PDB file of C-alpha atoms in Angstrom:
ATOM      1  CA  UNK L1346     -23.550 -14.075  14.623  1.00 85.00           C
ATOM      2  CA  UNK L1347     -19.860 -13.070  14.298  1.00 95.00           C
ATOM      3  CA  UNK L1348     -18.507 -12.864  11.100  1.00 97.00           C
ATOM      4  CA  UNK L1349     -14.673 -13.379   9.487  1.00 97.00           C
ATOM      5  CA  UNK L1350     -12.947 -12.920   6.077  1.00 96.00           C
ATOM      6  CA  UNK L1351     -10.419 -10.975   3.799  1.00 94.00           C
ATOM      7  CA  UNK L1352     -11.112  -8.384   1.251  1.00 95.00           C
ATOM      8  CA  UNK L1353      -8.842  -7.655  -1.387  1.00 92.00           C
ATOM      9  CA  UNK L1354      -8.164  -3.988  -2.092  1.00 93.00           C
ATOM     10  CA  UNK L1355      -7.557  -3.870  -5.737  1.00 91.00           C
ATOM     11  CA  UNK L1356      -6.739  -0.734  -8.349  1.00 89.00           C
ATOM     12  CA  UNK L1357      -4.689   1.343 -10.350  1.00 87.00           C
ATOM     13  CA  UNK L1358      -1.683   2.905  -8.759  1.00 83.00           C
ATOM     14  CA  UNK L1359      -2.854   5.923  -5.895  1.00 86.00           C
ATOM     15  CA  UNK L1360      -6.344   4.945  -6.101  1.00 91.00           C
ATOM     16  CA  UNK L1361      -6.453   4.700  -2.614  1.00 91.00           C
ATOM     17  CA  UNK L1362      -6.332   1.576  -1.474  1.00 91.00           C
ATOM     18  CA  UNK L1363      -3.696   2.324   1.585  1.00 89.00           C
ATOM     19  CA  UNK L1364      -5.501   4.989   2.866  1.00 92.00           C
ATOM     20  CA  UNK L1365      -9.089   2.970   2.965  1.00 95.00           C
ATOM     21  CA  UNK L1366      -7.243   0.152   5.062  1.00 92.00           C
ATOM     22  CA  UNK L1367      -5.530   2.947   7.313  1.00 90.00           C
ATOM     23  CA  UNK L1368      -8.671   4.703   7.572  1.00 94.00           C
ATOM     24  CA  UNK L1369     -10.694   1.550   8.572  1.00 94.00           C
ATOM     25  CA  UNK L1370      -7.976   0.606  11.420  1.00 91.00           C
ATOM     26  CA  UNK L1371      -7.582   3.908  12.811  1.00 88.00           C
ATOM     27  CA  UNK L1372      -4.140   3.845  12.388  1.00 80.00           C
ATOM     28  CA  UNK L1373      -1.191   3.615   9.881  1.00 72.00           C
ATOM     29  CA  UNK L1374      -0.265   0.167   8.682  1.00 75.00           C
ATOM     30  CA  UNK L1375       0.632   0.547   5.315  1.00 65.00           C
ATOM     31  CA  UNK L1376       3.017   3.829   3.802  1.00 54.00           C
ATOM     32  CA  UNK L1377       1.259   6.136   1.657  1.00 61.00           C
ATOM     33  CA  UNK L1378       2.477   8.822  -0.198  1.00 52.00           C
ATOM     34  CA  UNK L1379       1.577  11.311  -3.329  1.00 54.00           C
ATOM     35  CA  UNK L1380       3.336   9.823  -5.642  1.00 50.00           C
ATOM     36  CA  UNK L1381       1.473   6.420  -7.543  1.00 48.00           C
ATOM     37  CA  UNK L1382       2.960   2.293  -6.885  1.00 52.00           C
ATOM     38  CA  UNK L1383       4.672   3.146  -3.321  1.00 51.00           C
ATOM     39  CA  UNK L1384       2.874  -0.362  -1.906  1.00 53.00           C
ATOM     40  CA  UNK L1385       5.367  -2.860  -3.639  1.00 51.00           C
ATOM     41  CA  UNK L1386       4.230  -6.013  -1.218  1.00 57.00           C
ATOM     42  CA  UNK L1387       0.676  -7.169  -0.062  1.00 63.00           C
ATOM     43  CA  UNK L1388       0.050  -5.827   3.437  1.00 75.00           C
ATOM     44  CA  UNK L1389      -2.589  -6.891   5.932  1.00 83.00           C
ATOM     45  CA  UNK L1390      -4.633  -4.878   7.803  1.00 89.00           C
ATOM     46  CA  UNK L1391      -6.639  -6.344  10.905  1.00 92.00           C
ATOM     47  CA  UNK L1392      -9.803  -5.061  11.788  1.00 95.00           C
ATOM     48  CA  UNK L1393     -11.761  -6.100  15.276  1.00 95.00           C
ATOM     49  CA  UNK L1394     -14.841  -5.186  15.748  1.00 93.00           C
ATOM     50  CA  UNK L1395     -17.599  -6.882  17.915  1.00 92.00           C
ATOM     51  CA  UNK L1396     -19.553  -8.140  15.318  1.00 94.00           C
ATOM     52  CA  UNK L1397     -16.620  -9.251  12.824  1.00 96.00           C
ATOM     53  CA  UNK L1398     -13.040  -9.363  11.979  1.00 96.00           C
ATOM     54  CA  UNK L1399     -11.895  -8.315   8.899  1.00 96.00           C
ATOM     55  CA  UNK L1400      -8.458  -8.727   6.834  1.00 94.00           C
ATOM     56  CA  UNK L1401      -7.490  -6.120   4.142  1.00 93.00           C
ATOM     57  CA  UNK L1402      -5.163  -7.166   1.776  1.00 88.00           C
ATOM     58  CA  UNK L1403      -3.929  -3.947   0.309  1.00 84.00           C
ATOM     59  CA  UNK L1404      -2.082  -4.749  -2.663  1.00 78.00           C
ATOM     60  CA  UNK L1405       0.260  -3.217  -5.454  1.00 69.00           C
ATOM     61  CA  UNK L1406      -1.171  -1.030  -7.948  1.00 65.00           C
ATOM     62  CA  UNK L1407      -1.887  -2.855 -11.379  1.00 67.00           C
ATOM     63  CA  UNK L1408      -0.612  -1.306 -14.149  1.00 58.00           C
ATOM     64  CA  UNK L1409       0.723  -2.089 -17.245  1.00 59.00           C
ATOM     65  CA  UNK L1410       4.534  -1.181 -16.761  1.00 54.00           C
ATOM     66  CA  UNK L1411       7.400  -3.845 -17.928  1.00 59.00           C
ATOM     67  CA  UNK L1412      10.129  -5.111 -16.318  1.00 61.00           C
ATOM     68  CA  UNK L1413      10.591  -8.077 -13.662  1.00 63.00           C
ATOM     69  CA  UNK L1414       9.424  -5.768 -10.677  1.00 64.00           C
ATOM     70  CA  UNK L1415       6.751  -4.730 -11.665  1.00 63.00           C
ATOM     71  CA  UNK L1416       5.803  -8.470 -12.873  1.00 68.00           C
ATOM     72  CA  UNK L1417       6.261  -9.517  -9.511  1.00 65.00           C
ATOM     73  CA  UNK L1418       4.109  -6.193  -8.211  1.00 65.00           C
ATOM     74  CA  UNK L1419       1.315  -8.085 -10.665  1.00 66.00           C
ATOM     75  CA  UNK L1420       1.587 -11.049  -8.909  1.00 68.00           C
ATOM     76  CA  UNK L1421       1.455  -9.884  -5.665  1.00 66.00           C
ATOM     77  CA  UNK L1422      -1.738  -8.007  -6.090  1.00 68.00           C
ATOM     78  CA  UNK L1423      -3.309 -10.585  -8.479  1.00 68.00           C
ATOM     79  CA  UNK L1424      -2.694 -13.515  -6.327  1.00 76.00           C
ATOM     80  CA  UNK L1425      -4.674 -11.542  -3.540  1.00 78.00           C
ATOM     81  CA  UNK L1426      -8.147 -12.281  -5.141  1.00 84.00           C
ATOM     82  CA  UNK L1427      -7.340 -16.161  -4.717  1.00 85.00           C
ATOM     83  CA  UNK L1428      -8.127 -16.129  -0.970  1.00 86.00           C
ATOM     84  CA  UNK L1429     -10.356 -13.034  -0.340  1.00 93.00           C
ATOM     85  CA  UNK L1430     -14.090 -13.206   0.257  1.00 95.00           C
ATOM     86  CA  UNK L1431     -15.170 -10.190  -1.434  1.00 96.00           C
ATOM     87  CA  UNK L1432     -13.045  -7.736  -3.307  1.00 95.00           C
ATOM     88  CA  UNK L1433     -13.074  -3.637  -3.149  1.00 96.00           C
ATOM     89  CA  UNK L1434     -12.006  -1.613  -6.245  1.00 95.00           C
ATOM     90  CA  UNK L1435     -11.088   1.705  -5.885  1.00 95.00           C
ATOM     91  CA  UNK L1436     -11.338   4.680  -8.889  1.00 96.00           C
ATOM     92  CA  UNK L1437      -9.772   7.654  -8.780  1.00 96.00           C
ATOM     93  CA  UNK L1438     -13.325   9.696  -9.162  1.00 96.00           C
ATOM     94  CA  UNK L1439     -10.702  12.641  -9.349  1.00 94.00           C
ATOM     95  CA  UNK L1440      -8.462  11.376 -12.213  1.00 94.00           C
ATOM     96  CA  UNK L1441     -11.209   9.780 -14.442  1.00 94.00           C
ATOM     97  CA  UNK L1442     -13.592  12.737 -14.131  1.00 94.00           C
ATOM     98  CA  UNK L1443     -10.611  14.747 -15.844  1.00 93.00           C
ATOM     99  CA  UNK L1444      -9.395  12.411 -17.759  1.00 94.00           C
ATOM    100  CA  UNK L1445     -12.386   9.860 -18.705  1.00 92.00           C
ATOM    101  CA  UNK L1446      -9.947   8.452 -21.554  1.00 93.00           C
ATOM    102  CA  UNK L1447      -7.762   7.170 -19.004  1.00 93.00           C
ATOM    103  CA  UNK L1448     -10.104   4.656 -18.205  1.00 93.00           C
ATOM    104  CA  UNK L1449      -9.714   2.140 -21.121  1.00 92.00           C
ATOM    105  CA  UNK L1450      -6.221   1.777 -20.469  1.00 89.00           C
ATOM    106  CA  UNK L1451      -6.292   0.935 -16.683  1.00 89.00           C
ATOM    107  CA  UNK L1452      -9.614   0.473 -15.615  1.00 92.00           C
ATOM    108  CA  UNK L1453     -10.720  -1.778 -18.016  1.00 91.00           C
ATOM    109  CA  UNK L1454      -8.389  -4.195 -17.799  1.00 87.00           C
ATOM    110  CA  UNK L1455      -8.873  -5.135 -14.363  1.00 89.00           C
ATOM    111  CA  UNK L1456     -12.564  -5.996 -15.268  1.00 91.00           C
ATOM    112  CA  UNK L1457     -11.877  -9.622 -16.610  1.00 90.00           C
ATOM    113  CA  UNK L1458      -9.519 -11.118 -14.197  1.00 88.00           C
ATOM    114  CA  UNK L1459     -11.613  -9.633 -11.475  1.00 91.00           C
ATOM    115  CA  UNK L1460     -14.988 -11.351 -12.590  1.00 92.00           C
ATOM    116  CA  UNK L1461     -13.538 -14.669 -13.503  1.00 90.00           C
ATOM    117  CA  UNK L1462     -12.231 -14.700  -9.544  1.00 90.00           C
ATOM    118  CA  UNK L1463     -15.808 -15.285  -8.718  1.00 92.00           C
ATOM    119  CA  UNK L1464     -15.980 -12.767  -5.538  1.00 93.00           C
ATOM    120  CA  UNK L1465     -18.741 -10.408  -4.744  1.00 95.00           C
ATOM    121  CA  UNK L1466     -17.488  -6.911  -6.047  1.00 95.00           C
ATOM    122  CA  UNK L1467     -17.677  -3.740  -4.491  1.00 97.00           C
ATOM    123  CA  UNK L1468     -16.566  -0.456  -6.290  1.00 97.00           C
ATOM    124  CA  UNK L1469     -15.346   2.336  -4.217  1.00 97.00           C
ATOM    125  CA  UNK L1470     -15.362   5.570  -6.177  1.00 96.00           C
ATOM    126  CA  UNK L1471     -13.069   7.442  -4.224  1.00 97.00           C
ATOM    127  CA  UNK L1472     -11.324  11.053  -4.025  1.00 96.00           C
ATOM    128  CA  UNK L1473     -14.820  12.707  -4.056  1.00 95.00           C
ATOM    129  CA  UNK L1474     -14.066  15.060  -2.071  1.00 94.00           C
ATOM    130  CA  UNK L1475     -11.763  16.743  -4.381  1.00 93.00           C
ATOM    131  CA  UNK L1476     -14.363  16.928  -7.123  1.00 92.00           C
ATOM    132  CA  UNK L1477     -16.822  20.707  -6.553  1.00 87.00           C
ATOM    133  CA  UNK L1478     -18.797  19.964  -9.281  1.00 86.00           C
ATOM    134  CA  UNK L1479     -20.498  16.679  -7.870  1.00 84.00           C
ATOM    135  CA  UNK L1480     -22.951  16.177 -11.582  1.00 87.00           C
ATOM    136  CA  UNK L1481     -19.411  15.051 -13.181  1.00 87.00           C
ATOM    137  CA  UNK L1482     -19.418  11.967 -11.304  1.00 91.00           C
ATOM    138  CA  UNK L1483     -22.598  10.582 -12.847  1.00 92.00           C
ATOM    139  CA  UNK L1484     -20.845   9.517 -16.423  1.00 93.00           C
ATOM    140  CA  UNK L1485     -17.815   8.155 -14.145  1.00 94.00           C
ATOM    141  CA  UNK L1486     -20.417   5.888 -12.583  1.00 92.00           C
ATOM    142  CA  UNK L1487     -22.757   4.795 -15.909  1.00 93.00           C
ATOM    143  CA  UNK L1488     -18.921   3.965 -17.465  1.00 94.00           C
ATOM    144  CA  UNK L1489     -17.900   1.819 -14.355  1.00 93.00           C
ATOM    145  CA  UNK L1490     -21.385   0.715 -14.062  1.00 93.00           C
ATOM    146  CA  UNK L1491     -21.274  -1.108 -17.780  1.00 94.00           C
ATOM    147  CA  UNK L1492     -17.920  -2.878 -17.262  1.00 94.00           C
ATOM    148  CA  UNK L1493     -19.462  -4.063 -13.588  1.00 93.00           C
ATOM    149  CA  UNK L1494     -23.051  -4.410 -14.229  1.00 93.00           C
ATOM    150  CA  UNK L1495     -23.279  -6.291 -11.139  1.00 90.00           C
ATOM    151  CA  UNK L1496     -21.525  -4.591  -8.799  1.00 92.00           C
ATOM    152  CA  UNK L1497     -22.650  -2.278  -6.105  1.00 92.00           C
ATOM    153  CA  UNK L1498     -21.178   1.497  -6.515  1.00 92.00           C
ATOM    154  CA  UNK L1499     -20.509   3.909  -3.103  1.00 95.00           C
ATOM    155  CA  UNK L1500     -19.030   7.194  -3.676  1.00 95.00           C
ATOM    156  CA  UNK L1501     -16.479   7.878  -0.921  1.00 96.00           C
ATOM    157  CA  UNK L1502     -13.163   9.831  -0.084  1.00 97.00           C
ATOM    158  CA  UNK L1503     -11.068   7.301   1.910  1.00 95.00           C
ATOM    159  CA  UNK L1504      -8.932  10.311   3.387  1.00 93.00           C
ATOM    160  CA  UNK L1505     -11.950  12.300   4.436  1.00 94.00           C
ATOM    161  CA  UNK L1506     -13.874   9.045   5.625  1.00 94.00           C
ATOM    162  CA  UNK L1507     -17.084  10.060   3.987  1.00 95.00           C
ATOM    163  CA  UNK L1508     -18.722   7.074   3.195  1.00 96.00           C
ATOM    164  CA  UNK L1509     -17.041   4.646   4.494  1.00 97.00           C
ATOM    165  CA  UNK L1510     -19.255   3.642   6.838  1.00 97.00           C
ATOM    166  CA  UNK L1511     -21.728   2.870   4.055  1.00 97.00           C
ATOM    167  CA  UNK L1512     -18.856   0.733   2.304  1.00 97.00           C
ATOM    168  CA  UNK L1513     -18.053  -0.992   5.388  1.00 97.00           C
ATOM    169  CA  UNK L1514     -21.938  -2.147   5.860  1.00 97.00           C
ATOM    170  CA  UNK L1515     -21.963  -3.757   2.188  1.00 97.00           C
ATOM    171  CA  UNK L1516     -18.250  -5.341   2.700  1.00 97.00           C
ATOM    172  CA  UNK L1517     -19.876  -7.021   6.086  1.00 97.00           C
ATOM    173  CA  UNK L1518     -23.059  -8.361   3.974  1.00 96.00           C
ATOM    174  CA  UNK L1519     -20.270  -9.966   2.112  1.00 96.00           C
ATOM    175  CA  UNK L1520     -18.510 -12.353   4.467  1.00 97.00           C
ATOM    176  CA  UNK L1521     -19.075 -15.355   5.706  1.00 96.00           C
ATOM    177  CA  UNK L1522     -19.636 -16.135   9.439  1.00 96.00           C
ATOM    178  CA  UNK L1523     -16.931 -17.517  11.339  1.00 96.00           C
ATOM    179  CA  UNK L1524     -14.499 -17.019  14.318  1.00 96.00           C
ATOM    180  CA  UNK L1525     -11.895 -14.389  14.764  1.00 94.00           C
ATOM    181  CA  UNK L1526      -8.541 -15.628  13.727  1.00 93.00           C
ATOM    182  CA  UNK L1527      -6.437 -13.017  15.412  1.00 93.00           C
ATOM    183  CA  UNK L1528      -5.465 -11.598  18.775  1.00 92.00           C
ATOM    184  CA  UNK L1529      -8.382  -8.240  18.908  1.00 91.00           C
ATOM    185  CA  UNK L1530      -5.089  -6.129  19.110  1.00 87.00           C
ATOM    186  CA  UNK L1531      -3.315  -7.759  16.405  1.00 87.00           C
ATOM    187  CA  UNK L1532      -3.339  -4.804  13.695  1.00 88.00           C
ATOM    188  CA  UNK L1533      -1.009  -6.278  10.704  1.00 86.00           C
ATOM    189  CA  UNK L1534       0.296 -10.017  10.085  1.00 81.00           C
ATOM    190  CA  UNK L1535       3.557  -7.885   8.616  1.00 81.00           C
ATOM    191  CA  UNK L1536       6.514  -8.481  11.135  1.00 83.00           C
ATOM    192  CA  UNK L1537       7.674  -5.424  12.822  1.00 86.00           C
ATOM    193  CA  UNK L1538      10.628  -5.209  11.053  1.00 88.00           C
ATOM    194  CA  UNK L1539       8.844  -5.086   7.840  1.00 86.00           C
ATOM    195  CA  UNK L1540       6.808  -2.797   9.021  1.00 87.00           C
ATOM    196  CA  UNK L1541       9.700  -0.622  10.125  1.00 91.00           C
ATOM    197  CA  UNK L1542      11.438  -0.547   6.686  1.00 90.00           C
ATOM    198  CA  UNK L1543       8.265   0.809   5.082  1.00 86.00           C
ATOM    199  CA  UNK L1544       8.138   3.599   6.905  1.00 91.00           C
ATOM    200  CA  UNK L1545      11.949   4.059   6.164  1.00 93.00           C
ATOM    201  CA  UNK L1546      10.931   3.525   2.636  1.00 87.00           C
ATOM    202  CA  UNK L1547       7.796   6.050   3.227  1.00 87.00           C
ATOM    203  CA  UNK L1548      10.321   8.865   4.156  1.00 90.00           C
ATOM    204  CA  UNK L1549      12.775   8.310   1.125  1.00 87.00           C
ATOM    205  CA  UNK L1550       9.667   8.627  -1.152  1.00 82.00           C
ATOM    206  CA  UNK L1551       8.800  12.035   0.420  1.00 82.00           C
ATOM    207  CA  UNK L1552      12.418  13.100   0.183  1.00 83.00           C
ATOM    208  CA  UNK L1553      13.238  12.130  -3.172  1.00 76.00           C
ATOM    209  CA  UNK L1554      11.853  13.547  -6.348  1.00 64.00           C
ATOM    210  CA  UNK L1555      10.762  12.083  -9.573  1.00 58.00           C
ATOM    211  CA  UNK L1556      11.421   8.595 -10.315  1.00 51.00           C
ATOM    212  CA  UNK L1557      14.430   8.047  -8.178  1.00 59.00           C
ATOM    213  CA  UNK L1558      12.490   6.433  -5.097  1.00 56.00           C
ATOM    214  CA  UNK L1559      11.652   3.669  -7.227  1.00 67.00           C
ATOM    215  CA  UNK L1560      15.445   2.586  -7.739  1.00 77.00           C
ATOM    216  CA  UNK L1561      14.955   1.974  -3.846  1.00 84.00           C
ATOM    217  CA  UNK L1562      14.792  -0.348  -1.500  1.00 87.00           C
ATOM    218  CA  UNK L1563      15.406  -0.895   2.498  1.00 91.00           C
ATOM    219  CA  UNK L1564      16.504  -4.060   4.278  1.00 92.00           C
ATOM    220  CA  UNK L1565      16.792  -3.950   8.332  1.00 93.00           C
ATOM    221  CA  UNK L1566      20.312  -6.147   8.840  1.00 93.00           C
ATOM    222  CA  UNK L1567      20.178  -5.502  12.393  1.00 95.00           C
ATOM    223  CA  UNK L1568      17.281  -5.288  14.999  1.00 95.00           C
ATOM    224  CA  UNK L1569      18.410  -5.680  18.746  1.00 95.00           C
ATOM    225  CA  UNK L1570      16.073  -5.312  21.504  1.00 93.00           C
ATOM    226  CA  UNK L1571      17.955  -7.247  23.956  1.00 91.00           C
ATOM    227  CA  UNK L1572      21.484  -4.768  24.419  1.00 90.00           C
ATOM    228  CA  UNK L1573      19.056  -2.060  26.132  1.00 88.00           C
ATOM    229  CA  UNK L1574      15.629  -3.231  27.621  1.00 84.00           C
ATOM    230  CA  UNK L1575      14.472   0.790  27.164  1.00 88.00           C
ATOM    231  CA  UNK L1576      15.509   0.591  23.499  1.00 95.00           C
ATOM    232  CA  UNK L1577      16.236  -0.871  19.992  1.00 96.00           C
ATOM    233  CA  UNK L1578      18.693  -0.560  17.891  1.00 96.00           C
ATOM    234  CA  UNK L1579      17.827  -0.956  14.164  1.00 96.00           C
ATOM    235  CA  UNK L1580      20.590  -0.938  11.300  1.00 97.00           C
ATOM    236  CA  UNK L1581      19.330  -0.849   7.930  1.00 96.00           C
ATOM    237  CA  UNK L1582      20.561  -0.701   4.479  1.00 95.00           C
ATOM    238  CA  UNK L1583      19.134   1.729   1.673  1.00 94.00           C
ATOM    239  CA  UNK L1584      20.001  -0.001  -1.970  1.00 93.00           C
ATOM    240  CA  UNK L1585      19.780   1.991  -4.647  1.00 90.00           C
ATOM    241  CA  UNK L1586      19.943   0.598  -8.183  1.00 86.00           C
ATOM    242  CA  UNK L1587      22.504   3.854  -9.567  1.00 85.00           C
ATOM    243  CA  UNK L1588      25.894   5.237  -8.257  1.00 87.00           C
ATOM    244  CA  UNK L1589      24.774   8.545  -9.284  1.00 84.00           C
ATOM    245  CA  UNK L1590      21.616   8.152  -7.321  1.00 86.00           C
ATOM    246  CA  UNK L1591      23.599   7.328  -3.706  1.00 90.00           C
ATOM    247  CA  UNK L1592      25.318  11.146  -3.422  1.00 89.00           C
ATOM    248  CA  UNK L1593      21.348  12.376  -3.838  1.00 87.00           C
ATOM    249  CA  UNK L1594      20.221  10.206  -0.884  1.00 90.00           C
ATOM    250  CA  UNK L1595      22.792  11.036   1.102  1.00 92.00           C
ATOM    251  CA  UNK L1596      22.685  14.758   0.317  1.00 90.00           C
ATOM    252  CA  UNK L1597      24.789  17.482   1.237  1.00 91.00           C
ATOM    253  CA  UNK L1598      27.052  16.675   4.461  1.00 92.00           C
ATOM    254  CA  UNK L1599      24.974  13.726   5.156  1.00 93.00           C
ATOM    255  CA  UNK L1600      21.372  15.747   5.060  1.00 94.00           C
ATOM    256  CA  UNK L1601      19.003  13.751   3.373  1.00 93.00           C
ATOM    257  CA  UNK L1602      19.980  10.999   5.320  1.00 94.00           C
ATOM    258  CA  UNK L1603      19.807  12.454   8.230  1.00 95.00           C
ATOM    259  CA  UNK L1604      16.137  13.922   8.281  1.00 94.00           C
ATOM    260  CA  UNK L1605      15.335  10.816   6.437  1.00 94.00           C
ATOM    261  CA  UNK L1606      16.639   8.715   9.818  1.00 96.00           C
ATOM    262  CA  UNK L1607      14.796  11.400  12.026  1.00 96.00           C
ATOM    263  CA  UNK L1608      11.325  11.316  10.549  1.00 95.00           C
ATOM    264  CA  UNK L1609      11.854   7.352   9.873  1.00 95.00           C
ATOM    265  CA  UNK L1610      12.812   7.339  14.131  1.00 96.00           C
ATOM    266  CA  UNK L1611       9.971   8.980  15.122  1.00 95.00           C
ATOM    267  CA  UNK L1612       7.263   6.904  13.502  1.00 92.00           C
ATOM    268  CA  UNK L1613       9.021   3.729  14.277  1.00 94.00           C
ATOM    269  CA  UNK L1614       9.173   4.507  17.879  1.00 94.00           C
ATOM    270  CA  UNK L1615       5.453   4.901  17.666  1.00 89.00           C
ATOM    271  CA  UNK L1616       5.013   1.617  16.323  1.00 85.00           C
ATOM    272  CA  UNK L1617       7.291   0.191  18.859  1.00 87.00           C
ATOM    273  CA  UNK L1618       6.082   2.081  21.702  1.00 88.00           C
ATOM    274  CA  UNK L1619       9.900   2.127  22.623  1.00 92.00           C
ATOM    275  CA  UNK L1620      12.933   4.308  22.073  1.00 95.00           C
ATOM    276  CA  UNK L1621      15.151   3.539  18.897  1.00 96.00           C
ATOM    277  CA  UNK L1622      18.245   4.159  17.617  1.00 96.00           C
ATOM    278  CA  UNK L1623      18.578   4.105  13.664  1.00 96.00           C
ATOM    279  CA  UNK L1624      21.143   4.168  11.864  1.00 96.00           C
ATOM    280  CA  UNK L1625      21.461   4.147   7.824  1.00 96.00           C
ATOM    281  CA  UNK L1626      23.857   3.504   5.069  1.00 95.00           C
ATOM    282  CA  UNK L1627      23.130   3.829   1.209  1.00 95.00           C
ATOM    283  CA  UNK L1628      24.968   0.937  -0.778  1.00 94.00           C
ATOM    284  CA  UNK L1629      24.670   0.476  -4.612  1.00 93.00           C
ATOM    285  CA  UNK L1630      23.453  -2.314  -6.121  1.00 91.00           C
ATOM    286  CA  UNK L1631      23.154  -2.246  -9.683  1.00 88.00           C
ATOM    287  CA  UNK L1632      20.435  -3.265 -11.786  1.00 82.00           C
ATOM    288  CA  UNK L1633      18.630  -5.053  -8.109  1.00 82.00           C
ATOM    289  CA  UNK L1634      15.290  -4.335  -9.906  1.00 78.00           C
ATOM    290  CA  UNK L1635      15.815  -7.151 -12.229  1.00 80.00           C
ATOM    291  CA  UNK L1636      17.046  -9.934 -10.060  1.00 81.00           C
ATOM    292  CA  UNK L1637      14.243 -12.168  -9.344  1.00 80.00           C
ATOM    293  CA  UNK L1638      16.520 -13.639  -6.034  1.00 82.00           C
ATOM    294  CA  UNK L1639      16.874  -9.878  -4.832  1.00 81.00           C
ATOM    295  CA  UNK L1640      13.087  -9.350  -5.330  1.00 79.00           C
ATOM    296  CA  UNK L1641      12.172 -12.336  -3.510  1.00 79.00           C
ATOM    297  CA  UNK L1642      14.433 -11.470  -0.702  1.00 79.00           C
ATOM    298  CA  UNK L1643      12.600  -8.029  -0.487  1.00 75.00           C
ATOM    299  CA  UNK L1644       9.462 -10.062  -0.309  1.00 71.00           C
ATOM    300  CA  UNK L1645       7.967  -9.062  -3.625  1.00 67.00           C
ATOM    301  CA  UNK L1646       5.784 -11.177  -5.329  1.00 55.00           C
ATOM    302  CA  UNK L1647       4.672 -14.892  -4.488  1.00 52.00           C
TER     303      UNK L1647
END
């Protein structure tokens, strides 16, 4: 009996939800960093395994912010419960057992939308291995367990792996049997160069501070692996939505960009498994955050 289906990853903002599907695939498909909504587009993770292939659709985080970005975030993650078979939500154990209040305003709001999609629901309480004092998790889990009364509950830290193999056993009680629809080395239906301007995208979120990495975003104009069989030769564009903003990417003499291109080289070449040569320019434009046609070029949303 082989089995084959997609699970949606669905939470708040740094619940997670990279990390699981990273952890699960042994590698790094989606960017991840400290700082909360740095998936903007649904990403696929593939996962073969003997007995079953599974598809993670890690999605934006929900959250209640305006503006026509983060609308199309929304859509992006909500439309990802249409054509899963089972759905994973993660909770920061970490966050809520500080801040229990917190969970009204962005847990609870996912509860509704998620039931009416019909799928089987798993919760993931994750981040438990930052929590010492392991008795505070048991009024997380009673409040989770009376907005999911139905769901099953596994404690786990996604970045530690602890219990993960548990969650994996209930998500594969979940699917259906079928076929494997993928090549068993297939790790991502994301293009490589999408692939390669997250990372890019990774590295300005690590470089920048506060909320400027959200004012960017990365386009590859150029990818040529046919000038040089040993290498390729990537061009891409950071946009950032301020004038102001462009000096800081840049940095002093070029800096900023600079290590940005290095550690962005380095990562892609893994990917790759060839030499590349990146370069990177910084062009304004203003108010792209906004533009539905821009948004949809980026890929966000539907």
């Amino acid at each position: 009996m082989h089995k084959f289906g997609m699970v949606a990853l669905i939470g708040p903002p740094n619940a997670g939800k990279s990390t699981l599907m990273n952890t699960y695939l042994g590698q790094k498909v989606a960017i991840v960093s400290p700082k909360p909504q740095t998936t903007r587009n649904r990403i696929s993770g593939i996962l073969t395994e003997e007995e079953a292939q599974i598809v993670f659709l890690d999605t934006p985080g929900i959250h209640q912010l305006r503006g026509k970005m983060n609308r199309f975030l929304l859509e992006s993650a909500w439309s990802a419960l249409s054509s899963a078979d089972a759905v994973v939500v993660l909770i920061d154990a970490a966050l809520y057992c500080a801040k229990p209040h917190l969970l009204d305003k962005e847990i609870v709001p996912l509860v509704k939308p998620i039931d009416e999609s019909g799928r089987p629901v798993l919760i993931a309480i994750n981040k438990i291995d930052r929590i010492k004092e392991k008795d505070k998790l048991l009024p997380l889990m009673a409040r989770v367990a009376e907005m999911w009364p139905k769901a099953e509950y596994i404690p786990v830290s996604a970045l530690r792996g602890k219990g993960t193999d548990q969650l994996m056993d209930r998500i594969l009680s979940l699917l259906p049997e079928g076929p494997p629809m993928f090549p068993e080395d297939q790790v991502s239906t994301a293009p490589m160069r999408f692939m390669a301007s997250e990372i890019i995208r990774e590295k300005l979120f690590y470089s920048l501070r506060q909320e400027l990495p959200y004012s960017t975003a990365v386009e590859i104009e150029q990818w040529d692996e046919e000038s040089r069989e040993d290498l390729i030769i990537i061009n891409a564009v950071i946009y950032t939505s301020r004038k102001s903003h462009k000096g800081m990417i840049i940095g002093k003499q070029g800096a900023n960009l600079k290590r940005i291109g290095t550690d962005a080289r380095k990562d892609i070449s893994d990917l790759t498994g060839s030499k590349v040569h990146l370069e990177l320019w910084v062009k304004v434009r203003e108010g792209w955050t906004e533009d539905p046609g821009f948004l949809r070029a980026m890929g966000l949303g539907e």
